[in-house]
Short mmCIF file of C-alpha atoms (C1' of nucleotides) in Angstrom, two decimals:
data_model
loop_
_atom_site.label_atom_id
_atom_site.label_comp_id
_atom_site.label_asym_id
_atom_site.label_seq_id
_atom_site.Cartn_x
_atom_site.Cartn_y
_atom_site.Cartn_z
CA UNK C 1 4.87 3.25 2.94
CA UNK C 2 5.38 3.78 6.72
CA UNK C 3 2.68 3.07 9.10
CA UNK C 4 1.32 6.61 9.78
CA UNK C 5 0.46 7.75 13.28
CA UNK C 6 2.65 7.22 16.44
CA UNK C 7 5.51 9.43 15.53
CA UNK C 8 7.75 7.93 18.73
CA UNK C 9 9.49 4.68 18.71
CA UNK C 10 9.24 2.97 15.42
CA UNK C 11 9.58 -0.44 16.52
CA UNK C 12 7.09 -2.95 17.51
CA UNK C 13 5.54 -2.64 21.01
CA UNK C 14 7.89 -0.01 22.73
CA UNK C 15 6.56 1.50 26.09
CA UNK C 16 7.14 4.75 27.14
CA UNK C 17 4.00 6.12 25.17
CA UNK C 18 2.02 8.57 27.67
CA UNK C 19 -1.12 7.96 29.10
CA UNK C 20 -2.87 11.08 27.76
CA UNK C 21 -1.17 10.62 24.17
CA UNK C 22 -2.61 7.20 23.87
CA UNK C 23 -6.09 8.56 25.14
CA UNK C 24 -6.13 11.79 22.68
CA UNK C 25 -5.00 9.57 19.75
CA UNK C 26 -7.82 7.38 20.35
CA UNK C 27 -10.48 10.21 20.93
CA UNK C 28 -8.84 11.77 17.75
CA UNK C 29 -9.72 8.54 15.61
CA UNK C 30 -13.26 8.27 16.98
CA UNK C 31 -13.95 11.62 16.19
CA UNK C 32 -12.35 11.66 12.71
CA UNK C 33 -14.57 8.47 11.96
CA UNK C 34 -17.30 10.63 13.09
CA UNK C 35 -16.99 13.82 11.16
CA UNK C 36 -15.93 12.32 7.96
CA UNK C 37 -18.65 10.12 7.85
CA UNK C 38 -21.18 13.10 8.57
CA UNK C 39 -19.27 15.59 6.36
CA UNK C 40 -17.31 13.43 4.09
CA UNK C 41 -13.56 13.68 3.96
CA UNK C 42 -13.16 17.23 3.21
CA UNK C 43 -14.08 18.08 6.52
CA UNK C 44 -11.60 20.24 8.01
CA UNK C 45 -8.96 19.14 10.48
CA UNK C 46 -10.15 21.77 12.68
CA UNK C 47 -13.52 20.11 12.82
CA UNK C 48 -11.89 16.72 13.79
CA UNK C 49 -9.71 18.58 16.52
CA UNK C 50 -12.87 20.48 18.14
CA UNK C 51 -15.06 16.92 17.90
CA UNK C 52 -12.06 15.40 19.75
CA UNK C 53 -11.91 18.26 22.52
CA UNK C 54 -8.02 18.92 21.61
CA UNK C 55 -6.26 21.74 19.86
CA UNK C 56 -5.42 21.40 16.38
CA UNK C 57 -1.67 20.84 17.10
CA UNK C 58 -2.30 17.75 18.56
CA UNK C 59 -3.98 16.04 15.85
CA UNK C 60 -0.88 17.03 13.62
CA UNK C 61 1.28 15.59 16.25
CA UNK C 62 -0.29 12.31 16.21
CA UNK C 63 -1.09 12.40 12.22
CA UNK C 64 1.43 14.52 10.48
CA UNK C 65 -0.59 14.98 7.12
CA UNK C 66 -4.38 14.89 6.44
CA UNK C 67 -3.83 12.01 3.87
CA UNK C 68 -2.36 10.31 7.15
CA UNK C 69 -5.55 11.00 9.43
CA UNK C 70 -7.62 9.54 6.66
CA UNK C 71 -5.36 6.72 6.16
CA UNK C 72 -5.49 5.83 9.77
CA UNK C 73 -9.04 6.11 9.98
CA UNK C 74 -9.71 3.34 7.43
CA UNK C 75 -7.16 1.14 8.69
CA UNK C 76 -8.64 1.38 12.12
CA UNK C 77 -12.18 0.64 10.68
CA UNK C 78 -10.77 -2.39 8.58
CA UNK C 79 -9.11 -3.75 11.09
CA UNK C 80 -12.45 -3.89 12.96
CA UNK C 81 -14.12 -5.14 10.31
CA UNK C 82 -11.18 -8.13 10.13
CA UNK C 83 -11.37 -9.10 13.72
CA UNK C 84 -15.19 -9.38 13.12
CA UNK C 85 -14.83 -11.89 10.52
CA UNK C 86 -11.91 -13.66 12.26
CA UNK C 87 -13.99 -14.18 15.61
CA UNK C 88 -16.84 -15.48 13.15
CA UNK C 89 -14.50 -17.99 11.62
CA UNK C 90 -13.13 -19.07 15.16
CA UNK C 91 -16.33 -19.38 16.42
CA UNK C 92 -17.84 -21.35 13.60
CA UNK C 93 -15.09 -23.74 14.03
CA UNK C 94 -13.95 -26.47 11.56
CA UNK C 95 -17.57 -26.21 10.18
CA UNK C 96 -17.43 -22.68 8.28
CA UNK C 97 -16.91 -23.53 4.64
CA UNK C 98 -15.09 -21.20 2.03
CA UNK C 99 -18.39 -20.35 0.22
CA UNK C 100 -19.98 -19.24 3.66
CA UNK C 101 -16.81 -17.25 4.59
CA UNK C 102 -16.61 -15.22 1.52
CA UNK C 103 -20.38 -14.29 1.86
CA UNK C 104 -19.55 -13.12 5.33
CA UNK C 105 -16.55 -11.07 4.47
CA UNK C 106 -18.37 -9.22 1.53
CA UNK C 107 -21.46 -8.50 3.73
CA UNK C 108 -18.97 -6.88 6.67
CA UNK C 109 -17.25 -4.47 4.41
CA UNK C 110 -20.76 -3.89 2.56
CA UNK C 111 -22.18 -2.91 5.83
CA UNK C 112 -19.54 -0.09 6.39
CA UNK C 113 -20.20 0.99 3.04
CA UNK C 114 -21.53 4.57 4.16
CA UNK C 115 -18.22 5.55 5.72
CA UNK C 116 -15.82 3.73 3.36
CA UNK C 117 -17.17 5.31 0.58
CA UNK C 118 -17.52 8.35 2.05
CA UNK C 119 -13.57 8.34 2.33
CA UNK C 120 -13.05 6.88 -0.76
CA UNK C 121 -14.87 9.77 -2.46
CA UNK C 122 -12.35 12.02 -1.32
CA UNK C 123 -9.33 10.44 -2.22
CA UNK C 124 -8.61 7.79 0.41
CA UNK C 125 -7.11 4.25 -0.35
CA UNK C 126 -9.39 1.88 0.75
CA UNK C 127 -7.37 -1.19 -0.02
CA UNK C 128 -9.56 -4.15 0.85
CA UNK C 129 -6.84 -6.39 -0.35
CA UNK C 130 -4.24 -4.97 2.07
CA UNK C 131 -6.99 -5.63 5.00
CA UNK C 132 -7.74 -9.28 3.52
CA UNK C 133 -3.91 -10.30 3.81
CA UNK C 134 -4.27 -10.34 7.56
CA UNK C 135 -6.97 -12.97 6.90
CA UNK C 136 -4.54 -14.77 5.37
CA UNK C 137 -4.07 -17.78 8.10
CA UNK C 138 -8.03 -18.19 8.37
CA UNK C 139 -7.87 -18.14 4.54
CA UNK C 140 -5.27 -20.41 4.01
CA UNK C 141 -6.67 -23.08 6.22
CA UNK C 142 -10.21 -22.63 4.45
CA UNK C 143 -8.90 -23.19 1.33
CA UNK C 144 -6.70 -25.81 1.68
CA UNK C 145 -9.73 -27.81 3.49
CA UNK C 146 -11.80 -27.20 0.74
CA UNK C 147 -9.25 -28.47 -1.94
CA UNK C 148 -8.57 -31.42 0.01
CA UNK C 149 -12.71 -31.97 0.37
CA UNK C 150 -12.50 -31.40 -3.38
CA UNK C 151 -14.64 -28.60 -3.49
CA UNK C 152 -12.34 -26.04 -4.99
CA UNK C 153 -9.97 -26.50 -8.06
CA UNK C 154 -6.19 -27.46 -6.77
CA UNK C 155 -4.50 -25.16 -8.41
CA UNK C 156 -6.02 -22.23 -6.69
CA UNK C 157 -3.30 -20.20 -4.84
CA UNK C 158 -4.48 -18.06 -1.75
CA UNK C 159 -3.28 -15.06 -3.61
CA UNK C 160 -5.57 -15.48 -6.46
CA UNK C 161 -8.26 -16.10 -3.86
CA UNK C 162 -7.58 -13.05 -2.10
CA UNK C 163 -7.20 -10.93 -5.32
CA UNK C 164 -10.65 -12.04 -6.44
CA UNK C 165 -12.26 -11.35 -3.23
CA UNK C 166 -10.83 -7.98 -2.96
CA UNK C 167 -11.80 -6.88 -6.21
CA UNK C 168 -15.35 -8.27 -5.94
CA UNK C 169 -15.71 -6.26 -2.26
CA UNK C 170 -14.00 -3.11 -3.94
CA UNK C 171 -16.95 -3.67 -6.62
CA UNK C 172 -19.54 -4.19 -3.81
CA UNK C 173 -18.58 -1.05 -2.12
CA UNK C 174 -18.16 1.26 -4.80
CA UNK C 175 -21.02 0.39 -7.10
CA UNK C 176 -23.31 -0.76 -3.75
CA UNK C 177 -24.11 -4.04 -4.86
CA UNK C 178 -27.21 -5.21 -2.98
CA UNK C 179 -27.15 -8.31 -1.43
CA UNK C 180 -28.48 -10.71 -3.81
CA UNK C 181 -26.34 -9.41 -6.58
CA UNK C 182 -23.32 -9.92 -4.02
CA UNK C 183 -24.58 -13.44 -3.84
CA UNK C 184 -24.94 -14.00 -7.38
CA UNK C 185 -21.41 -12.59 -7.91
CA UNK C 186 -20.23 -14.97 -5.55
CA UNK C 187 -21.92 -17.94 -7.21
CA UNK C 188 -20.69 -16.93 -10.77
CA UNK C 189 -17.23 -16.70 -9.00
CA UNK C 190 -17.46 -20.26 -7.43
CA UNK C 191 -18.38 -22.03 -10.39
CA UNK C 192 -15.33 -20.87 -11.99
CA UNK C 193 -13.41 -21.92 -8.79
CA UNK C 194 -15.07 -25.60 -8.73
CA UNK C 195 -13.15 -28.48 -10.39
CA UNK C 196 -16.40 -29.96 -11.69
CA UNK C 197 -19.51 -28.14 -12.95
CA UNK C 198 -22.88 -29.34 -11.96
CA UNK C 199 -25.90 -27.13 -13.49
CA UNK B 1 -24.75 13.40 -11.52
CA UNK B 2 -24.47 16.24 -14.45
CA UNK B 3 -21.75 16.04 -16.88
CA UNK B 4 -19.20 18.52 -16.11
CA UNK B 5 -17.70 21.34 -17.91
CA UNK B 6 -19.26 23.01 -20.80
CA UNK B 7 -21.09 25.55 -18.63
CA UNK B 8 -23.57 26.75 -21.69
CA UNK B 9 -26.10 25.09 -23.40
CA UNK B 10 -27.02 21.77 -21.15
CA UNK B 11 -28.67 19.66 -24.43
CA UNK B 12 -26.78 17.77 -27.01
CA UNK B 13 -25.19 19.02 -29.87
CA UNK B 14 -25.93 23.25 -29.54
CA UNK B 15 -23.81 25.27 -31.86
CA UNK B 16 -22.88 28.78 -30.89
CA UNK B 17 -19.61 27.51 -28.90
CA UNK B 18 -17.15 30.40 -29.52
CA UNK B 19 -14.06 29.12 -31.46
CA UNK B 20 -11.70 29.97 -28.98
CA UNK B 21 -13.54 28.49 -26.06
CA UNK B 22 -13.17 24.91 -27.57
CA UNK B 23 -9.73 25.50 -28.42
CA UNK B 24 -8.92 26.46 -24.53
CA UNK B 25 -11.28 23.86 -23.42
CA UNK B 26 -8.71 21.32 -25.28
CA UNK B 27 -5.91 23.04 -24.14
CA UNK B 28 -6.70 22.71 -20.34
CA UNK B 29 -7.64 19.11 -20.63
CA UNK B 30 -4.55 18.14 -22.29
CA UNK B 31 -2.48 20.29 -19.97
CA UNK B 32 -4.42 18.67 -17.09
CA UNK B 33 -3.62 15.12 -17.89
CA UNK B 34 -0.09 15.87 -18.46
CA UNK B 35 0.10 17.82 -15.11
CA UNK B 36 -1.67 15.55 -13.07
CA UNK B 37 0.20 12.55 -14.49
CA UNK B 38 3.59 14.18 -13.41
CA UNK B 39 2.59 15.83 -10.04
CA UNK B 40 -0.19 13.72 -8.90
CA UNK B 41 -4.08 15.17 -8.46
CA UNK B 42 -2.88 17.63 -5.94
CA UNK B 43 -1.07 19.81 -8.58
CA UNK B 44 -2.43 23.22 -8.68
CA UNK B 45 -5.12 24.40 -10.96
CA UNK B 46 -2.57 27.02 -11.34
CA UNK B 47 0.07 24.93 -12.85
CA UNK B 48 -2.76 23.45 -15.26
CA UNK B 49 -3.39 26.93 -16.13
CA UNK B 50 0.27 27.71 -16.71
CA UNK B 51 0.93 24.55 -18.67
CA UNK B 52 -2.02 25.62 -20.74
CA UNK B 53 -1.47 28.68 -21.39
CA UNK B 54 -4.51 30.38 -20.25
CA UNK B 55 -5.32 32.63 -17.55
CA UNK B 56 -6.51 30.87 -13.92
CA UNK B 57 -9.97 32.39 -14.59
CA UNK B 58 -10.11 30.44 -17.84
CA UNK B 59 -9.82 27.11 -16.21
CA UNK B 60 -12.46 27.81 -13.71
CA UNK B 61 -15.00 29.16 -16.65
CA UNK B 62 -14.90 25.79 -17.96
CA UNK B 63 -14.56 23.65 -15.03
CA UNK B 64 -16.12 25.26 -11.70
CA UNK B 65 -14.40 23.28 -9.12
CA UNK B 66 -11.24 21.26 -9.01
CA UNK B 67 -13.29 17.85 -8.98
CA UNK B 68 -15.01 18.83 -11.99
CA UNK B 69 -11.51 18.99 -13.67
CA UNK B 70 -10.32 15.87 -12.43
CA UNK B 71 -13.43 14.05 -13.50
CA UNK B 72 -13.39 15.64 -16.96
CA UNK B 73 -9.74 14.18 -17.13
CA UNK B 74 -10.63 10.86 -16.19
CA UNK B 75 -13.92 10.88 -18.67
CA UNK B 76 -11.78 11.92 -21.36
CA UNK B 77 -9.45 9.38 -21.00
CA UNK B 78 -11.83 6.53 -20.50
CA UNK B 79 -13.81 7.87 -23.56
CA UNK B 80 -10.53 7.53 -25.44
CA UNK B 81 -9.86 3.88 -24.25
CA UNK B 82 -13.42 2.93 -25.16
CA UNK B 83 -13.08 3.99 -28.49
CA UNK B 84 -10.05 2.35 -28.63
CA UNK B 85 -11.71 -0.90 -27.83
CA UNK B 86 -14.99 -0.24 -29.76
CA UNK B 87 -12.33 -0.02 -32.84
CA UNK B 88 -11.24 -3.10 -32.08
CA UNK B 89 -14.12 -5.28 -31.86
CA UNK B 90 -15.46 -3.52 -35.11
CA UNK B 91 -11.95 -4.43 -37.25
CA UNK B 92 -12.29 -8.13 -35.77
CA UNK B 93 -15.73 -8.32 -36.87
CA UNK B 94 -17.53 -11.44 -36.03
CA UNK B 95 -14.69 -13.53 -35.10
CA UNK B 96 -13.83 -11.53 -31.82
CA UNK B 97 -14.52 -14.09 -29.14
CA UNK B 98 -15.90 -12.78 -25.78
CA UNK B 99 -12.54 -14.04 -23.98
CA UNK B 100 -10.49 -12.01 -26.09
CA UNK B 101 -12.74 -8.99 -25.76
CA UNK B 102 -12.14 -9.21 -22.03
CA UNK B 103 -8.41 -9.70 -22.21
CA UNK B 104 -8.13 -6.61 -24.65
CA UNK B 105 -10.53 -4.48 -22.19
CA UNK B 106 -8.32 -5.18 -19.20
CA UNK B 107 -5.11 -4.58 -21.23
CA UNK B 108 -6.02 -1.25 -22.28
CA UNK B 109 -7.34 0.09 -19.65
CA UNK B 110 -3.97 -1.64 -17.45
CA UNK B 111 -2.09 0.58 -20.09
CA UNK B 112 -3.16 4.23 -18.68
CA UNK B 113 -2.72 2.57 -15.06
CA UNK B 114 -0.08 5.43 -14.25
CA UNK B 115 -2.47 8.44 -14.88
CA UNK B 116 -5.42 6.52 -13.60
CA UNK B 117 -4.01 5.44 -10.20
CA UNK B 118 -2.33 8.68 -9.76
CA UNK B 119 -5.72 10.33 -10.25
CA UNK B 120 -7.80 7.51 -8.27
CA UNK B 121 -4.91 7.89 -5.51
CA UNK B 122 -5.92 11.85 -4.87
CA UNK B 123 -9.88 10.99 -4.73
CA UNK B 124 -11.17 11.03 -8.34
CA UNK B 125 -13.92 8.72 -9.07
CA UNK B 126 -12.37 6.01 -11.54
CA UNK B 127 -15.36 4.46 -12.55
CA UNK B 128 -14.75 1.71 -15.01
CA UNK B 129 -18.03 0.39 -14.73
CA UNK B 130 -19.87 3.59 -15.67
CA UNK B 131 -17.06 3.66 -18.71
CA UNK B 132 -17.79 -0.09 -19.71
CA UNK B 133 -21.74 1.00 -20.03
CA UNK B 134 -20.66 2.90 -23.05
CA UNK B 135 -19.55 -0.69 -24.48
CA UNK B 136 -22.73 -2.36 -23.87
CA UNK B 137 -23.73 -2.55 -27.63
CA UNK B 138 -20.47 -4.86 -28.38
CA UNK B 139 -21.00 -6.53 -25.04
CA UNK B 140 -24.69 -7.61 -25.70
CA UNK B 141 -23.42 -8.76 -29.09
CA UNK B 142 -20.31 -10.57 -28.01
CA UNK B 143 -22.37 -12.13 -24.82
CA UNK B 144 -25.47 -13.41 -26.92
CA UNK B 145 -23.13 -14.59 -29.66
CA UNK B 146 -21.35 -16.79 -27.06
CA UNK B 147 -24.07 -17.87 -25.38
CA UNK B 148 -25.77 -19.12 -28.64
CA UNK B 149 -22.50 -21.03 -29.41
CA UNK B 150 -22.82 -22.62 -26.00
CA UNK B 151 -19.69 -21.28 -24.66
CA UNK B 152 -21.31 -19.14 -21.98
CA UNK B 153 -23.80 -20.16 -19.60
CA UNK B 154 -27.34 -18.82 -20.90
CA UNK B 155 -28.07 -17.08 -17.48
CA UNK B 156 -25.65 -14.61 -17.36
CA UNK B 157 -26.91 -11.22 -17.94
CA UNK B 158 -25.06 -8.61 -19.45
CA UNK B 159 -25.14 -6.37 -16.44
CA UNK B 160 -23.40 -9.21 -14.46
CA UNK B 161 -21.16 -9.78 -16.83
CA UNK B 162 -20.07 -5.91 -16.83
CA UNK B 163 -19.98 -5.93 -13.14
CA UNK B 164 -17.84 -8.87 -13.13
CA UNK B 165 -15.12 -7.47 -15.81
CA UNK B 166 -15.19 -4.04 -14.18
CA UNK B 167 -14.31 -5.34 -10.71
CA UNK B 168 -11.28 -7.24 -12.26
CA UNK B 169 -10.38 -4.19 -14.20
CA UNK B 170 -10.54 -2.16 -10.93
CA UNK B 171 -8.50 -4.39 -9.16
CA UNK B 172 -6.10 -4.69 -12.09
CA UNK B 173 -5.73 -0.63 -11.68
CA UNK B 174 -5.38 -0.40 -8.01
CA UNK B 175 -3.41 -3.42 -7.20
CA UNK B 176 -1.31 -3.30 -10.40
CA UNK B 177 -1.49 -6.86 -11.58
CA UNK B 178 0.56 -8.11 -14.22
CA UNK B 179 -0.30 -9.27 -17.63
CA UNK B 180 -0.14 -12.90 -16.72
CA UNK B 181 -1.81 -12.60 -13.51
CA UNK B 182 -4.77 -10.86 -15.28
CA UNK B 183 -4.91 -13.71 -17.62
CA UNK B 184 -5.28 -16.05 -15.08
CA UNK B 185 -7.86 -14.03 -13.49
CA UNK B 186 -10.13 -14.17 -16.41
CA UNK B 187 -9.35 -17.45 -16.85
CA UNK B 188 -10.54 -18.20 -13.40
CA UNK B 189 -13.60 -16.09 -14.32
CA UNK B 190 -14.44 -17.89 -17.45
CA UNK B 191 -14.12 -21.17 -15.73
CA UNK B 192 -16.92 -20.04 -13.40
CA UNK B 193 -18.91 -18.95 -16.56
CA UNK B 194 -18.61 -22.02 -18.86
CA UNK B 195 -21.94 -24.29 -18.70
CA UNK B 196 -19.56 -27.27 -18.65
CA UNK B 197 -16.37 -27.64 -17.12
CA UNK B 198 -13.70 -29.63 -18.46
CA UNK B 199 -10.47 -29.51 -16.41
"C1'" DT O 1 4.53 14.71 48.57
"C1'" DT O 2 7.55 17.20 46.14
"C1'" DG O 3 10.68 18.35 42.41
"C1'" DC O 4 12.30 17.65 37.73
"C1'" DG O 5 13.34 16.35 33.32
"C1'" DA O 6 10.52 14.78 29.05
"C1'" DA O 7 6.69 14.04 26.48
"C1'" DA O 8 2.82 16.48 24.68
"C1'" DA O 9 -0.68 19.88 24.02
"C1'" DT O 10 -1.59 24.24 22.85
"C1'" DG O 11 -3.17 28.11 19.27
"C1'" DA O 12 -1.97 32.33 17.13
"C1'" DG O 13 0.61 32.49 12.76
"C1'" DT O 14 2.26 31.48 8.34
"C1'" DA O 15 1.69 29.64 3.31
"C1'" DT O 16 -0.84 27.71 -0.11
"C1'" DG O 17 -4.44 27.10 -3.15
"C1'" DA O 18 -9.19 26.63 -4.51
"C1'" DC O 19 -12.49 30.22 -6.22
"C1'" DT O 20 -14.50 35.06 -7.26
"C1'" DC O 21 -15.54 38.88 -10.09
"C1'" DA O 22 -15.25 43.76 -12.22
"C1'" DT O 23 -12.65 44.86 -16.22
"C1'" DT O 24 -10.57 43.74 -20.90
"C1'" DA O 25 -10.29 41.39 -25.20
"C1'" DT O 26 -12.31 38.33 -28.94
"C1'" DT O 27 -15.67 36.52 -31.72
"C1'" DT O 28 -19.62 36.58 -34.71
"C1'" DA O 29 -23.50 38.13 -36.99
"C1'" DT O 30 -25.63 42.00 -39.33
"C1'" DA V 1 -17.16 48.34 -39.36
"C1'" DT V 2 -20.13 47.83 -35.69
"C1'" DA V 3 -22.40 46.12 -32.16
"C1'" DA V 4 -23.73 42.46 -28.80
"C1'" DA V 5 -22.66 38.46 -26.80
"C1'" DT V 6 -19.56 35.32 -25.18
"C1'" DA V 7 -15.18 34.30 -23.34
"C1'" DA V 8 -10.35 35.40 -20.88
"C1'" DT V 9 -7.74 37.80 -17.70
"C1'" DG V 10 -5.78 38.25 -13.27
"C1'" DA V 11 -5.53 40.47 -8.70
"C1'" DG V 12 -7.92 39.83 -4.45
"C1'" DT V 13 -10.71 37.13 -1.20
"C1'" DC V 14 -11.24 33.05 1.95
"C1'" DA V 15 -10.60 28.64 3.58
"C1'" DT V 16 -7.37 25.30 5.26
"C1'" DA V 17 -3.40 22.47 5.79
"C1'" DC V 18 0.34 22.73 8.85
"C1'" DT V 19 4.34 25.14 11.93
"C1'" DC V 20 6.74 26.35 16.37
"C1'" DA V 21 7.79 28.93 20.17
"C1'" DT V 22 5.43 28.60 24.63
"C1'" DT V 23 2.99 26.07 28.33
"C1'" DT V 24 1.01 22.36 30.61
"C1'" DT V 25 0.87 17.41 31.82
"C1'" DC V 26 3.17 13.29 33.10
"C1'" DG V 27 5.64 9.95 35.18
"C1'" DC V 28 9.40 8.87 38.31
"C1'" DA V 29 12.54 9.08 42.09
"C1'" DA V 30 13.89 10.47 46.27
#
DNA sequence: TTGCGAAAATGAGTATGACTCATTATTTAT
DNA sequence: ATAAATAATGAGTCATACTCATTTTCGCAA
């Protein structure tokens, strides 16, 4: 699947993107998030264009199809969440434990449930897993540290942890898990991850 | 949310549903499943009508909106899966263990991934959790039996088990987990569910 | 500053597909 | 057989995703 948006220049950090183009792209994304959050993903592209203060053709120049636009909105949102979590990990430094980390990931994604659910409702792929992949560096470190400390079973692969965490986040999103319930689910997950059960 | 389809008679098992209506409803559902599986959920209602050999108005009589139709297709499919699993449990009698049961639920839902994913892709709510709720009787029995036997922690509520299992099924569907990976995920889940860890 | 080529924006127009409804056909009960 | 009720029909309406010829804006160099 090709990364949507930005028709010109396929590569990484090509220059020569006109200022107005960048500005409009940003406005459109912002407008789209607001409009979709309010009216659901079935809101018309015209509405988005109007809200962003551009003509409809401009929207389609940046995001050739409506799914592309929706996808971009989700990506943008998840990116921000990821950044937020990443910052938290940085700030906490070596102290942040794996459990704490998972708790935060779930909390952060659950906080934006309104928008995300609204989008998912009307057919957007909200792939938490894909987003989590961008946290892999942090996850790798935390997991290895936990395994060295003996608080997590040694045969657990990062991929597996990501899959489980993604599944729980997804569940929390679609089924609107409450904060205590999320905590409980994590506890259950971790008691299965621990090498020695104490109960 | 009201059960979609069947506009006349809201109650349980009212009679007085004309034979042709029942026949057409079935054809439409069957046709819809085939068409959506092949072309994705964005296939036109006209295509479904054509495939079912009815006029487009008939489709809309039975399923007032397109989401209604999609939802009905999913319900129908999940219902069949549930029935299948239920039958398995019956046949195995008291021998079927909880782990075995979960394995089967996941296998059965994964088998229909093609259709379900195709639908989910274009915005249908595939709520595995809702479907699982219909298995509650079986689940309650299996869980209690397991708890009495001491193979599962005593404080685990049926609701929690359903949530976890649903989350895993959902993950298996959206991320196309392989058979061994599904097994591994269940193992991890169960080691967290066990009262005494042995490893 | 001004001129120019390239990139971007515009928005009326097109195509498609969801949904309606007046009319016609079928079913069921008497 | 007949009538009343229910269902099926499908041409037409309307909303909206998407196109493209034209106009505007940008960025750069002389």
